[in-house]
Amino acid sequence: MTDFVQGLPKAELHLHIEGTLEPELLFALAAENDVALPYGSAAEARAAYDFQNLQAFLDLYYGGMAVLRRAEDFSRLTRAYLDRAAADGVRHAEIFFDPQAHTARGVAFDTVLAGITQALDNHAPTLGMTTRLILCFLRDRPVAEAMETLHAALDHKDSILAVGLDSAERDHPPEPFRPVFDRARTEGFLTVAHAGEEGPAAHVTGALDALGARRIDHGVAAMDDPALVRRLAEAQVPLTVCPLSNVKLQVVDDLADHPLKAMLEAGILATVNSDDPAYFGGYVAENYRAAAAALGLAKAELTQLARNSFQAAFLPDPQKRAHLAAVDAYAAAQPA
Ligand code: HPA
Ligand code: ZN
């Protein structure tokens, strides 16, 4: 199963680039940028990655970003992710970034974007990968700040395809962000949103109805609402599920309890993704492998998940068809 998963062509649709900051790069950049860290070593940092909930993770995640200062820091981060993703069979990645987490500490929007796009434009093609960029607004910061961030993005429609909503979900429903998402769609951006990770099924409904979300990031809590499950299945709204993240942040008690298989059985277009792999213990192939082992997913179901990832991608139909054909050819060539 290990070899099958690694080579299986896949798209990654839920990946925070800041969540790919491995402790070794964290330490290297801290030294170069003269930033003090609360850990003595990379091993000590890793040992601290033990989270009770989403907020406990976010505190470390935003803290770690202090080492990202120059455009080249963002380029190195992004290149390292692309290398790991390519090794995991990722052919297409739609990558989140959190500009407010950088502008709030004095790093300019354009510095962040220039660094990331430098790597996407120059490095991804050498790996045979395509990429898109999704700007996420932080839902625990003011709506007006999200609107200002959207304004900063208007000059960069060539490099930003979509906008999303992330950060602390509890007590931060989607509805207040409706004007920001309305404006974003008017400006031609696609919209997605994190919902139903720590928040209730109603946040998923709100993301669809108030934000026009084309995909739901996580969406685990949607399974609590049978009518919503039917709606997601009928409309084929993709869920970008992140199994190892859900275990690490205690969204589920155990991977064996994860609703991923139930989502597939309900006809939902579920996909598997890594979220913040430097913090959650595995890149995307490891998420497929761990879910397969815990939930007893067979090759047919793993192939379905890979097909879903391309079906759910923001790619033109001819490119989707080519990727789907590559998945099918790969699966057909593997021993049963
Ligand atoms: N949830 C919400 N916000 C985030 C996450 C997540 O899993 N990762 C990075 N920002
Ligand atoms: Zn996420």
mmCIF file of C-alpha atoms and ligand atoms in Angstrom:
data_model
loop_
_atom_site.group_PDB
_atom_site.id
_atom_site.type_symbol
_atom_site.label_atom_id
_atom_site.label_comp_id
_atom_site.label_asym_id
_atom_site.label_seq_id
_atom_site.Cartn_x
_atom_site.Cartn_y
_atom_site.Cartn_z
ATOM 1 C CA MET A 1 0.000 0.000 0.000
ATOM 2 C CA THR A 2 2.925 2.313 0.785
ATOM 3 C CA ASP A 3 4.294 2.216 -2.747
ATOM 4 C CA PHE A 4 0.826 2.448 -4.247
ATOM 5 C CA VAL A 5 0.031 5.658 -2.339
ATOM 6 C CA GLN A 6 3.365 7.348 -2.978
ATOM 7 C CA GLY A 7 3.162 7.115 -6.762
ATOM 8 C CA LEU A 8 -0.591 7.678 -7.014
ATOM 9 C CA PRO A 9 -1.042 10.994 -8.882
ATOM 10 C CA LYS A 10 -2.848 13.410 -6.608
ATOM 11 C CA ALA A 11 -3.788 17.050 -6.050
ATOM 12 C CA GLU A 12 -3.317 18.724 -2.694
ATOM 13 C CA LEU A 13 -6.045 21.283 -2.003
ATOM 14 C CA HIS A 14 -5.685 22.097 1.698
ATOM 15 C CA LEU A 15 -2.160 23.116 2.598
ATOM 16 C CA HIS A 16 -1.092 26.201 4.561
ATOM 17 C CA ILE A 17 2.352 27.146 3.316
ATOM 18 C CA GLU A 18 3.249 28.517 6.767
ATOM 19 C CA GLY A 19 2.339 25.104 8.168
ATOM 20 C CA THR A 20 5.167 23.504 6.197
ATOM 21 C CA LEU A 21 7.844 25.281 8.256
ATOM 22 C CA GLU A 22 9.901 22.336 9.506
ATOM 23 C CA PRO A 23 11.868 22.854 12.745
ATOM 24 C CA GLU A 24 15.203 22.671 10.878
ATOM 25 C CA LEU A 25 14.289 25.561 8.575
ATOM 26 C CA LEU A 26 12.742 27.379 11.558
ATOM 27 C CA PHE A 27 16.139 27.258 13.282
ATOM 28 C CA ALA A 28 18.128 28.175 10.175
ATOM 29 C CA LEU A 29 15.960 31.241 9.503
ATOM 30 C CA ALA A 30 15.928 32.242 13.184
ATOM 31 C CA ALA A 31 19.734 32.375 13.091
ATOM 32 C CA GLU A 32 19.853 34.335 9.823
ATOM 33 C CA ASN A 33 17.181 36.821 10.890
ATOM 34 C CA ASP A 34 18.314 37.054 14.497
ATOM 35 C CA VAL A 35 14.991 35.906 15.948
ATOM 36 C CA ALA A 36 14.869 34.296 19.404
ATOM 37 C CA LEU A 37 12.997 30.968 19.627
ATOM 38 C CA PRO A 38 11.337 29.427 22.680
ATOM 39 C CA TYR A 39 13.048 26.079 21.945
ATOM 40 C CA GLY A 40 16.684 24.964 22.310
ATOM 41 C CA SER A 41 16.705 22.633 19.327
ATOM 42 C CA ALA A 42 14.672 21.321 16.398
ATOM 43 C CA ALA A 43 13.984 18.170 18.416
ATOM 44 C CA GLU A 44 12.691 20.264 21.307
ATOM 45 C CA ALA A 45 10.405 22.179 18.935
ATOM 46 C CA ARG A 46 9.014 18.916 17.546
ATOM 47 C CA ALA A 47 8.395 17.611 21.052
ATOM 48 C CA ALA A 48 6.305 20.730 21.780
ATOM 49 C CA TYR A 49 3.965 19.923 18.874
ATOM 50 C CA ASP A 50 1.377 18.235 21.080
ATOM 51 C CA PHE A 51 -1.918 20.088 20.902
ATOM 52 C CA GLN A 52 -5.122 20.008 22.955
ATOM 53 C CA ASN A 53 -7.094 21.948 20.343
ATOM 54 C CA LEU A 54 -6.923 24.280 17.342
ATOM 55 C CA GLN A 55 -6.008 27.366 19.410
ATOM 56 C CA ALA A 56 -3.042 25.626 21.049
ATOM 57 C CA PHE A 57 -1.732 24.814 17.574
ATOM 58 C CA LEU A 58 -2.429 28.302 16.214
ATOM 59 C CA ASP A 59 -0.397 29.871 19.042
ATOM 60 C CA LEU A 60 2.710 27.924 17.981
ATOM 61 C CA TYR A 61 1.958 28.283 14.281
ATOM 62 C CA TYR A 62 1.726 32.088 14.418
ATOM 63 C CA GLY A 63 4.732 32.179 16.781
ATOM 64 C CA GLY A 64 6.891 30.206 14.342
ATOM 65 C CA MET A 65 6.175 32.678 11.563
ATOM 66 C CA ALA A 66 8.359 35.276 13.310
ATOM 67 C CA VAL A 67 11.364 33.817 11.464
ATOM 68 C CA LEU A 68 9.826 34.565 8.039
ATOM 69 C CA ARG A 69 10.964 38.081 7.211
ATOM 70 C CA ARG A 70 12.491 38.359 3.734
ATOM 71 C CA ALA A 71 10.975 37.370 0.392
ATOM 72 C CA GLU A 72 13.679 34.722 0.090
ATOM 73 C CA ASP A 73 12.521 33.151 3.389
ATOM 74 C CA PHE A 74 9.084 32.614 1.848
ATOM 75 C CA SER A 75 10.721 31.251 -1.319
ATOM 76 C CA ARG A 76 12.799 28.722 0.624
ATOM 77 C CA LEU A 77 9.758 27.633 2.593
ATOM 78 C CA THR A 78 7.729 27.181 -0.577
ATOM 79 C CA ARG A 79 10.480 25.374 -2.493
ATOM 80 C CA ALA A 80 10.919 22.911 0.379
ATOM 81 C CA TYR A 81 7.183 22.161 0.354
ATOM 82 C CA LEU A 82 7.135 21.669 -3.412
ATOM 83 C CA ASP A 83 10.017 19.170 -3.186
ATOM 84 C CA ARG A 84 8.208 17.142 -0.529
ATOM 85 C CA ALA A 85 4.889 17.285 -2.358
ATOM 86 C CA ALA A 86 6.422 16.154 -5.659
ATOM 87 C CA ALA A 87 8.048 13.206 -3.860
ATOM 88 C CA ASP A 88 4.576 12.318 -2.545
ATOM 89 C CA GLY A 89 3.030 12.136 -6.023
ATOM 90 C CA VAL A 90 1.409 15.594 -5.918
ATOM 91 C CA ARG A 91 0.935 16.867 -9.485
ATOM 92 C CA HIS A 92 -1.112 19.943 -8.601
ATOM 93 C CA ALA A 93 -1.256 21.977 -5.367
ATOM 94 C CA GLU A 94 -3.639 24.767 -4.331
ATOM 95 C CA ILE A 95 -1.794 26.503 -1.547
ATOM 96 C CA PHE A 96 -3.121 28.744 1.252
ATOM 97 C CA PHE A 97 -1.247 31.676 2.688
ATOM 98 C CA ASP A 98 -2.163 33.929 5.633
ATOM 99 C CA PRO A 99 -1.077 37.498 4.733
ATOM 100 C CA GLN A 100 -2.515 39.083 7.900
ATOM 101 C CA ALA A 101 -0.253 36.902 10.043
ATOM 102 C CA HIS A 102 2.676 38.648 8.334
ATOM 103 C CA THR A 103 1.414 42.198 7.812
ATOM 104 C CA ALA A 104 0.396 42.314 11.497
ATOM 105 C CA ARG A 105 4.075 41.910 12.429
ATOM 106 C CA GLY A 106 5.416 44.360 9.870
ATOM 107 C CA VAL A 107 6.207 42.165 6.879
ATOM 108 C CA ALA A 108 4.689 43.690 3.739
ATOM 109 C CA PHE A 109 2.013 41.865 1.741
ATOM 110 C CA ASP A 110 4.097 42.256 -1.417
ATOM 111 C CA THR A 111 7.176 40.714 0.252
ATOM 112 C CA VAL A 112 5.194 37.625 1.261
ATOM 113 C CA LEU A 113 3.559 37.241 -2.124
ATOM 114 C CA ALA A 114 6.766 37.877 -4.083
ATOM 115 C CA GLY A 115 8.603 35.194 -2.124
ATOM 116 C CA ILE A 116 5.917 32.562 -2.514
ATOM 117 C CA THR A 117 5.251 33.236 -6.192
ATOM 118 C CA GLN A 118 8.976 33.211 -6.979
ATOM 119 C CA ALA A 119 9.082 29.562 -5.880
ATOM 120 C CA LEU A 120 5.756 28.637 -7.476
ATOM 121 C CA ASP A 121 6.704 30.177 -10.818
ATOM 122 C CA ASN A 122 10.296 28.961 -10.978
ATOM 123 C CA HIS A 123 10.487 25.743 -9.001
ATOM 124 C CA ALA A 124 7.125 23.985 -9.453
ATOM 125 C CA PRO A 125 7.551 23.596 -13.246
ATOM 126 C CA THR A 126 10.916 21.872 -12.764
ATOM 127 C CA LEU A 127 9.051 19.249 -10.690
ATOM 128 C CA GLY A 128 6.264 18.834 -13.231
ATOM 129 C CA MET A 129 3.790 20.416 -10.830
ATOM 130 C CA THR A 130 1.139 23.073 -11.350
ATOM 131 C CA THR A 131 0.015 25.327 -8.516
ATOM 132 C CA ARG A 132 -2.569 27.912 -7.539
ATOM 133 C CA LEU A 133 -2.578 30.316 -4.604
ATOM 134 C CA ILE A 134 -5.452 30.937 -2.164
ATOM 135 C CA LEU A 135 -5.368 33.927 0.179
ATOM 136 C CA CYS A 136 -6.941 33.185 3.575
ATOM 137 C CA PHE A 137 -8.504 35.800 5.835
ATOM 138 C CA LEU A 138 -8.106 35.260 9.574
ATOM 139 C CA ARG A 139 -11.618 34.909 11.030
ATOM 140 C CA ASP A 140 -10.504 35.917 14.545
ATOM 141 C CA ARG A 141 -9.371 39.340 13.319
ATOM 142 C CA PRO A 142 -11.694 42.211 12.328
ATOM 143 C CA VAL A 143 -13.783 42.030 9.167
ATOM 144 C CA ALA A 144 -12.425 45.470 8.180
ATOM 145 C CA GLU A 145 -8.904 44.065 8.209
ATOM 146 C CA ALA A 146 -9.997 41.227 5.913
ATOM 147 C CA MET A 147 -11.430 43.850 3.546
ATOM 148 C CA GLU A 148 -8.134 45.793 3.596
ATOM 149 C CA THR A 149 -6.300 42.559 2.827
ATOM 150 C CA LEU A 150 -8.636 41.927 -0.099
ATOM 151 C CA HIS A 151 -7.826 45.419 -1.385
ATOM 152 C CA ALA A 152 -4.116 44.560 -1.269
ATOM 153 C CA ALA A 153 -4.857 41.435 -3.337
ATOM 154 C CA LEU A 154 -6.656 43.332 -6.112
ATOM 155 C CA ASP A 155 -3.327 44.210 -7.742
ATOM 156 C CA HIS A 156 -2.368 40.531 -7.808
ATOM 157 C CA LYS A 157 -5.236 38.781 -9.523
ATOM 158 C CA ASP A 158 -2.723 37.150 -11.837
ATOM 159 C CA SER A 159 -1.171 35.216 -8.946
ATOM 160 C CA ILE A 160 -4.090 34.711 -6.510
ATOM 161 C CA LEU A 161 -6.980 32.540 -7.700
ATOM 162 C CA ALA A 162 -9.216 32.325 -4.664
ATOM 163 C CA VAL A 163 -9.809 33.562 -1.133
ATOM 164 C CA GLY A 164 -10.570 31.494 1.954
ATOM 165 C CA LEU A 165 -11.222 31.799 5.675
ATOM 166 C CA ASP A 166 -9.130 30.172 8.402
ATOM 167 C CA SER A 167 -7.839 30.499 11.990
ATOM 168 C CA ALA A 168 -9.866 30.047 15.212
ATOM 169 C CA GLU A 169 -13.303 28.739 14.251
ATOM 170 C CA ARG A 170 -14.982 28.493 17.652
ATOM 171 C CA ASP A 171 -17.173 31.612 18.188
ATOM 172 C CA HIS A 172 -16.165 32.921 14.763
ATOM 173 C CA PRO A 173 -18.997 32.041 12.346
ATOM 174 C CA PRO A 174 -18.673 32.819 8.637
ATOM 175 C CA GLU A 175 -21.604 35.238 8.232
ATOM 176 C CA PRO A 176 -19.851 38.497 9.268
ATOM 177 C CA PHE A 177 -17.416 37.988 6.367
ATOM 178 C CA ARG A 178 -20.204 38.009 3.764
ATOM 179 C CA PRO A 179 -19.369 41.521 2.447
ATOM 180 C CA VAL A 180 -15.702 40.610 2.012
ATOM 181 C CA PHE A 181 -16.551 37.435 0.113
ATOM 182 C CA ASP A 182 -19.214 39.231 -1.968
ATOM 183 C CA ARG A 183 -16.598 41.766 -3.017
ATOM 184 C CA ALA A 184 -14.033 39.031 -3.654
ATOM 185 C CA ARG A 185 -16.431 37.219 -6.010
ATOM 186 C CA THR A 186 -17.320 40.497 -7.747
ATOM 187 C CA GLU A 187 -13.588 40.955 -8.338
ATOM 188 C CA GLY A 188 -13.356 37.496 -9.891
ATOM 189 C CA PHE A 189 -11.871 35.467 -7.051
ATOM 190 C CA LEU A 190 -13.219 32.006 -6.265
ATOM 191 C CA THR A 191 -14.149 31.412 -2.630
ATOM 192 C CA VAL A 192 -13.555 28.578 -0.158
ATOM 193 C CA ALA A 193 -13.749 28.458 3.648
ATOM 194 C CA HIS A 194 -12.655 26.397 6.622
ATOM 195 C CA ALA A 195 -15.809 25.212 8.366
ATOM 196 C CA GLY A 196 -16.873 22.335 10.576
ATOM 197 C CA GLU A 197 -13.392 21.693 11.963
ATOM 198 C CA GLU A 198 -13.976 22.837 15.577
ATOM 199 C CA GLY A 199 -17.187 24.643 14.716
ATOM 200 C CA PRO A 200 -20.671 23.176 14.143
ATOM 201 C CA ALA A 201 -22.406 21.994 10.970
ATOM 202 C CA ALA A 202 -24.106 25.416 10.856
ATOM 203 C CA HIS A 203 -20.728 26.957 9.966
ATOM 204 C CA VAL A 204 -20.604 24.716 6.888
ATOM 205 C CA THR A 205 -24.075 25.852 5.848
ATOM 206 C CA GLY A 206 -23.046 29.462 6.523
ATOM 207 C CA ALA A 207 -19.903 29.087 4.420
ATOM 208 C CA LEU A 208 -22.002 27.836 1.498
ATOM 209 C CA ASP A 209 -24.854 30.345 1.833
ATOM 210 C CA ALA A 210 -23.148 33.502 3.122
ATOM 211 C CA LEU A 211 -19.703 33.130 1.535
ATOM 212 C CA GLY A 212 -20.535 31.228 -1.651
ATOM 213 C CA ALA A 213 -17.813 28.721 -0.790
ATOM 214 C CA ARG A 214 -17.040 26.395 -3.709
ATOM 215 C CA ARG A 215 -15.264 23.947 -1.396
ATOM 216 C CA ILE A 216 -15.363 23.392 2.355
ATOM 217 C CA ASP A 217 -12.045 22.974 4.146
ATOM 218 C CA HIS A 218 -12.383 20.177 6.744
ATOM 219 C CA GLY A 219 -16.197 19.922 6.973
ATOM 220 C CA VAL A 220 -16.033 17.098 9.507
ATOM 221 C CA ALA A 221 -18.978 18.455 11.542
ATOM 222 C CA ALA A 222 -21.204 18.383 8.448
ATOM 223 C CA MET A 223 -21.645 14.682 9.189
ATOM 224 C CA ASP A 224 -23.768 15.674 12.226
ATOM 225 C CA ASP A 225 -26.510 17.028 9.931
ATOM 226 C CA PRO A 226 -28.116 14.459 7.587
ATOM 227 C CA ALA A 227 -29.784 17.126 5.432
ATOM 228 C CA LEU A 228 -26.437 18.873 4.979
ATOM 229 C CA VAL A 229 -24.771 15.569 4.067
ATOM 230 C CA ARG A 230 -27.387 15.102 1.337
ATOM 231 C CA ARG A 231 -26.867 18.661 0.132
ATOM 232 C CA LEU A 232 -23.068 18.261 -0.073
ATOM 233 C CA ALA A 233 -23.433 14.962 -1.926
ATOM 234 C CA GLU A 234 -26.077 16.218 -4.357
ATOM 235 C CA ALA A 235 -24.232 19.445 -5.177
ATOM 236 C CA GLN A 236 -20.878 17.619 -5.164
ATOM 237 C CA VAL A 237 -19.342 20.299 -2.945
ATOM 238 C CA PRO A 238 -15.822 19.056 -2.237
ATOM 239 C CA LEU A 239 -14.577 18.627 1.327
ATOM 240 C CA THR A 240 -10.817 19.028 1.783
ATOM 241 C CA VAL A 241 -10.320 16.608 4.656
ATOM 242 C CA CYS A 242 -7.098 16.457 6.688
ATOM 243 C CA PRO A 243 -7.004 13.209 8.690
ATOM 244 C CA LEU A 244 -3.741 13.628 10.641
ATOM 245 C CA SER A 245 -4.597 17.251 11.453
ATOM 246 C CA ASN A 246 -7.959 16.165 12.844
ATOM 247 C CA VAL A 247 -6.266 13.675 15.167
ATOM 248 C CA LYS A 248 -3.508 16.092 16.278
ATOM 249 C CA LEU A 249 -6.024 18.853 17.065
ATOM 250 C CA GLN A 250 -8.422 16.397 18.700
ATOM 251 C CA VAL A 251 -11.233 17.032 16.239
ATOM 252 C CA VAL A 252 -11.550 13.228 16.306
ATOM 253 C CA ASP A 253 -10.382 11.048 19.208
ATOM 254 C CA ASP A 254 -8.762 8.464 17.003
ATOM 255 C CA LEU A 255 -8.142 8.070 13.286
ATOM 256 C CA ALA A 256 -10.285 4.910 13.378
ATOM 257 C CA ASP A 257 -13.231 7.184 14.340
ATOM 258 C CA HIS A 258 -12.675 9.551 11.399
ATOM 259 C CA PRO A 259 -15.740 10.039 9.145
ATOM 260 C CA LEU A 260 -13.706 10.015 5.889
ATOM 261 C CA LYS A 261 -14.994 6.597 4.828
ATOM 262 C CA ALA A 262 -18.555 7.526 5.800
ATOM 263 C CA MET A 263 -18.220 10.669 3.649
ATOM 264 C CA LEU A 264 -17.277 8.564 0.625
ATOM 265 C CA GLU A 265 -20.110 6.136 1.333
ATOM 266 C CA ALA A 266 -22.543 9.079 1.501
ATOM 267 C CA GLY A 267 -21.436 10.173 -1.979
ATOM 268 C CA ILE A 268 -19.553 13.260 -0.790
ATOM 269 C CA LEU A 269 -16.607 14.439 -2.899
ATOM 270 C CA ALA A 270 -14.079 14.040 -0.073
ATOM 271 C CA THR A 271 -10.363 14.588 -0.621
ATOM 272 C CA VAL A 272 -7.294 13.910 1.554
ATOM 273 C CA ASN A 273 -4.808 16.680 2.366
ATOM 274 C CA SER A 274 -2.110 17.552 4.892
ATOM 275 C CA ASP A 275 -3.123 21.009 6.285
ATOM 276 C CA ASP A 276 0.044 21.898 8.293
ATOM 277 C CA PRO A 277 2.318 18.901 7.749
ATOM 278 C CA ALA A 278 5.346 20.245 9.646
ATOM 279 C CA TYR A 279 3.195 20.338 12.779
ATOM 280 C CA PHE A 280 0.884 17.359 12.290
ATOM 281 C CA GLY A 281 3.352 14.585 11.525
ATOM 282 C CA GLY A 282 2.926 13.828 7.852
ATOM 283 C CA TYR A 283 2.704 15.124 4.302
ATOM 284 C CA VAL A 284 -0.130 14.132 2.002
ATOM 285 C CA ALA A 285 0.963 10.571 1.182
ATOM 286 C CA GLU A 286 1.261 9.849 4.896
ATOM 287 C CA ASN A 287 -2.304 11.138 5.335
ATOM 288 C CA TYR A 288 -3.515 8.663 2.674
ATOM 289 C CA ARG A 289 -1.514 5.812 4.253
ATOM 290 C CA ALA A 290 -2.598 6.513 7.821
ATOM 291 C CA ALA A 291 -6.256 6.857 6.813
ATOM 292 C CA ALA A 292 -6.050 3.640 4.760
ATOM 293 C CA ALA A 293 -4.580 1.732 7.693
ATOM 294 C CA ALA A 294 -7.014 3.073 10.306
ATOM 295 C CA LEU A 295 -10.174 2.908 8.203
ATOM 296 C CA GLY A 296 -9.383 -0.123 6.078
ATOM 297 C CA LEU A 297 -9.435 1.760 2.775
ATOM 298 C CA ALA A 298 -8.707 -0.482 -0.203
ATOM 299 C CA LYS A 299 -6.863 0.560 -3.369
ATOM 300 C CA ALA A 300 -10.203 1.305 -5.032
ATOM 301 C CA GLU A 301 -11.030 3.836 -2.312
ATOM 302 C CA LEU A 302 -7.568 5.406 -2.424
ATOM 303 C CA THR A 303 -7.930 5.705 -6.187
ATOM 304 C CA GLN A 304 -11.327 7.339 -5.657
ATOM 305 C CA LEU A 305 -9.768 9.851 -3.255
ATOM 306 C CA ALA A 306 -7.076 10.709 -5.802
ATOM 307 C CA ARG A 307 -9.719 11.095 -8.537
ATOM 308 C CA ASN A 308 -11.742 13.303 -6.183
ATOM 309 C CA SER A 309 -8.713 15.520 -5.589
ATOM 310 C CA PHE A 310 -8.518 16.392 -9.287
ATOM 311 C CA GLN A 311 -12.280 16.596 -9.643
ATOM 312 C CA ALA A 312 -12.301 19.120 -6.778
ATOM 313 C CA ALA A 313 -9.355 21.150 -8.096
ATOM 314 C CA PHE A 314 -9.767 24.599 -9.644
ATOM 315 C CA LEU A 315 -8.372 23.400 -12.970
ATOM 316 C CA PRO A 316 -9.763 23.716 -16.494
ATOM 317 C CA ASP A 317 -11.633 20.593 -17.668
ATOM 318 C CA PRO A 318 -8.996 19.387 -20.168
ATOM 319 C CA GLN A 319 -6.323 19.414 -17.438
ATOM 320 C CA LYS A 320 -8.685 17.640 -15.046
ATOM 321 C CA ARG A 321 -9.370 14.965 -17.618
ATOM 322 C CA ALA A 322 -5.658 14.424 -18.230
ATOM 323 C CA HIS A 323 -4.990 14.029 -14.493
ATOM 324 C CA LEU A 324 -7.957 11.669 -14.070
ATOM 325 C CA ALA A 325 -6.667 9.550 -16.947
ATOM 326 C CA ALA A 326 -3.240 9.453 -15.260
ATOM 327 C CA VAL A 327 -4.828 8.252 -11.994
ATOM 328 C CA ASP A 328 -6.764 5.535 -13.826
ATOM 329 C CA ALA A 329 -3.713 4.425 -15.827
ATOM 330 C CA TYR A 330 -1.626 4.268 -12.633
ATOM 331 C CA ALA A 331 -4.250 2.220 -10.773
ATOM 332 C CA ALA A 332 -4.726 -0.136 -13.727
ATOM 333 C CA ALA A 333 -0.976 -0.776 -13.920
ATOM 334 C CA GLN A 334 -0.738 -1.828 -10.237
ATOM 335 C CA PRO A 335 -1.176 -5.435 -9.159
ATOM 336 C CA ALA A 336 -4.569 -5.967 -7.497
HETATM 337 N N1 HPA B 1 -7.651 25.445 10.927
HETATM 338 C C1 HPA B 1 -7.830 26.753 10.945
HETATM 339 N N2 HPA B 1 -6.862 27.618 10.644
HETATM 340 C C2 HPA B 1 -5.679 27.140 10.296
HETATM 341 C C3 HPA B 1 -5.433 25.794 10.259
HETATM 342 C C4 HPA B 1 -6.478 24.889 10.588
HETATM 343 O O1 HPA B 1 -6.360 23.642 10.590
HETATM 344 N N3 HPA B 1 -4.143 25.653 9.882
HETATM 345 C C5 HPA B 1 -3.641 26.876 9.676
HETATM 346 N N4 HPA B 1 -4.574 27.791 9.941
HETATM 347 ZN ZN ZN B 2 -6.439 24.329 7.270
#
